[in-house]
Amino acid sequence: MNEQSVFPQWKSFLGSSADEETKSFIKSVVKRSGEIAAYDRRKIESAIGKAITAVEMHSDPDRASALTDKVEEILRIQMAGKRAHSIPAIEEIQDIVESVLIENKEVEVAKAYILYRARHEAVRDTKRLMLDINKTMDGYLAQSDWRVNENANVNFSLGGLILHNSGTITANYWLNNIYTKEIADAHKKAAFHIHDLSMFSGYCAGWSLRQLIAEGLGGVPDKITSKPASHLSTLVNQMVNFLGVLQNEWAGAQAFSSFDTYLAPFVKADSLSEQEVEQCIQSYVFGINTPSRWGSQAPFTNITLDWTCPDDLKNKRAVVGGKELDFTYGDCQKEMDIINRVFIKTMLKGDSNGRGFGYPIPTYNITKDFDWNSENAKLLFEMTSQYGTPYFQNFINSDLNPGDVRSMCCRLRLDKRELRKRGGGLFGSDEFTGSLGVVTINLPQIGYLADNEQEFFKRLDYLMDLAKESLCIKRKVIQKLYDGGLFPYTRRYLKTLNNHFNTIGLCGMNECCLNFLGVSIATEKGKQFAERVLDYMRNRLADYQEKTGELFNLEATPAESTSYRLARHDKEQFPDIITSGQDAPYYTNSTQLPVDFTSDVFEALDHQESLQTRYTGGTVFHIFMGEQIKDWKACSELVKTIFSNYKIPYLTISPTYSICPVHGYLSGQQFECPKCKEEKERKLREKLKKLEAEKAKLLAAR
């Protein structure tokens, strides 16, 4: 008889051969909180022992020990097949315990163990709920929670606190009650990021301004209804209210296309002066920047301006007050010019402090017949060089078509594998389309964990499949809520959600290359790998589209805080992973070059062109300038040269500028206003001069 079967209580003191083997293959476990703790075999043995006691009303230490040996044997096999230094999670070990009990015909003990496990989980959940309420409130009030800054447009405010609290509850509901455990775990472990978990709604949407003009604002039961606007002043107020209302039913950007084309007939019909048009446009711009949506935010809005009337609208009768007029949109070019001119002037002036307006984000369609030397073009590029407000859409040298903005709702989908373009740029959407959900894949984590290309793409497959599943689940949920009336205005103005995309994006291709290949995306090897990954992802999205019948697209998702969240999590989990940033880790957006890689715009364009054109969702090429471009002509020539020689679909110029509360706009990064400094120095000189004069008088009096 073995001495340890006579004195089983010695086991924990003396240890066993099995314990020695365990030490050689496992030292740590990952707790549910994400913390790393020392592995302790006794806890497994104790839990199994309690389950045996609960069933048989007496303990059986030998049996518990033998079953624990089998648990460790399976754990050893599983860990051997994983990457070196991998650490098992508590849940993984508990799952193995359940399997071992069932395989060894310990069915009643397995039931008791499952109940024991569920009971402990319920206790933990109760404690966690109380803890999370405190953490949520304190985290916001102390501004220490990363989610406080998740959206760059939400200020620290009471409305922000309410949104933060409700958002935390909603996010937990998505993760714990709707998505599968596998999907929730992938998000929690930062394998990917599910966007807008704090909102029970779709992501972004494009609306038909023509529909609003023809039908008016309303038509929702028990809500005020307004007839179609007959005058521009009425229409701009309806537009502000429309976007404000719809923003409350969506998480992200709301867009109108052909802003100038559809507004021009109102100017022509009433023979409005430029000053009268300017008053209306100012009313629209100031109204849209009022924080009227949840969280004390202004509605996130985008407008597309055609500049010249699109071919598909030129011969269509203009609509004002819900009725067709005796002239066409093509007859209103002069009025379009007035609208563009006063809109740019309003944006150039900024608010009363000289601060540039955040909304609407204007996207300008640059076509082959764009007049680069007109007075309006001068104003446009002055605005661009000063504030960097506009986005430019390339219709000169890309596969985009201006008429596509209105064709999505009636386009026949003959090729189910063809990936459609959402249109509208990073923050816009064509009419009656948009995106219901967005998931961003954490590429650096894949690059760090994979030992070879086969592993890399296998891991990417797994995460893309999970992302697809999560997006399909979200679509079903949103469709059910849409049918049930939770989004009354969306249902009134949008007849179907079938034209809205499931969006998958990526983050940190540069850091992925550094971790996986040992080189950055700026190298030829890194760029070629990035191109292969994008092509691979596109093909997989085509498969999803073909199988599900739902629209999918690939987007260079604007990371905002996502790049920080993913990098911060990875740095805690894998201390030697390569990230960007010294004090605060982050990942470079999508497939962009490292921030400080080059100041040569054309070097960056040469690198980025083949990557940017592979996206079918939102993407934009940013040109970051240290200060204002002094000459509008230089800014104009830069955009013209880029669009004539590159297939980059979207472009924006971002000059650095500062705002002084007294003097308003200042070019470049200014930590102290030079005008205020000069005034202080002048006053100081005057004061010194007076003191010198008084001193001279005193000396003379002596």
JSON list of C-alpha atoms in Angstrom, two decimals, residues 26-29 37-42:
[
{"chain": "A", "resi": 26, "resn": "ILE", "atom": "CA", "xyz": [2.77, 24.89, -16.13]},
{"chain": "A", "resi": 27, "resn": "LYS", "atom": "CA", "xyz": [3.57, 27.60, -13.63]},
{"chain": "A", "resi": 28, "resn": "SER", "atom": "CA", "xyz": [0.84, 30.21, -14.10]},
{"chain": "A", "resi": 29, "resn": "VAL", "atom": "CA", "xyz": [-2.81, 30.65, -15.00]},
{"chain": "A", "resi": 37, "resn": "ALA", "atom": "CA", "xyz": [-1.54, 33.95, -10.86]},
{"chain": "A", "resi": 38, "resn": "ALA", "atom": "CA", "xyz": [0.53, 30.96, -9.74]},
{"chain": "A", "resi": 39, "resn": "TYR", "atom": "CA", "xyz": [-0.86, 27.57, -10.79]},
{"chain": "A", "resi": 40, "resn": "ASP", "atom": "CA", "xyz": [-2.17, 25.57, -7.80]},
{"chain": "A", "resi": 41, "resn": "ARG", "atom": "CA", "xyz": [-3.14, 21.91, -8.35]},
{"chain": "A", "resi": 42, "resn": "ARG", "atom": "CA", "xyz": [-4.78, 21.82, -4.93]}
]
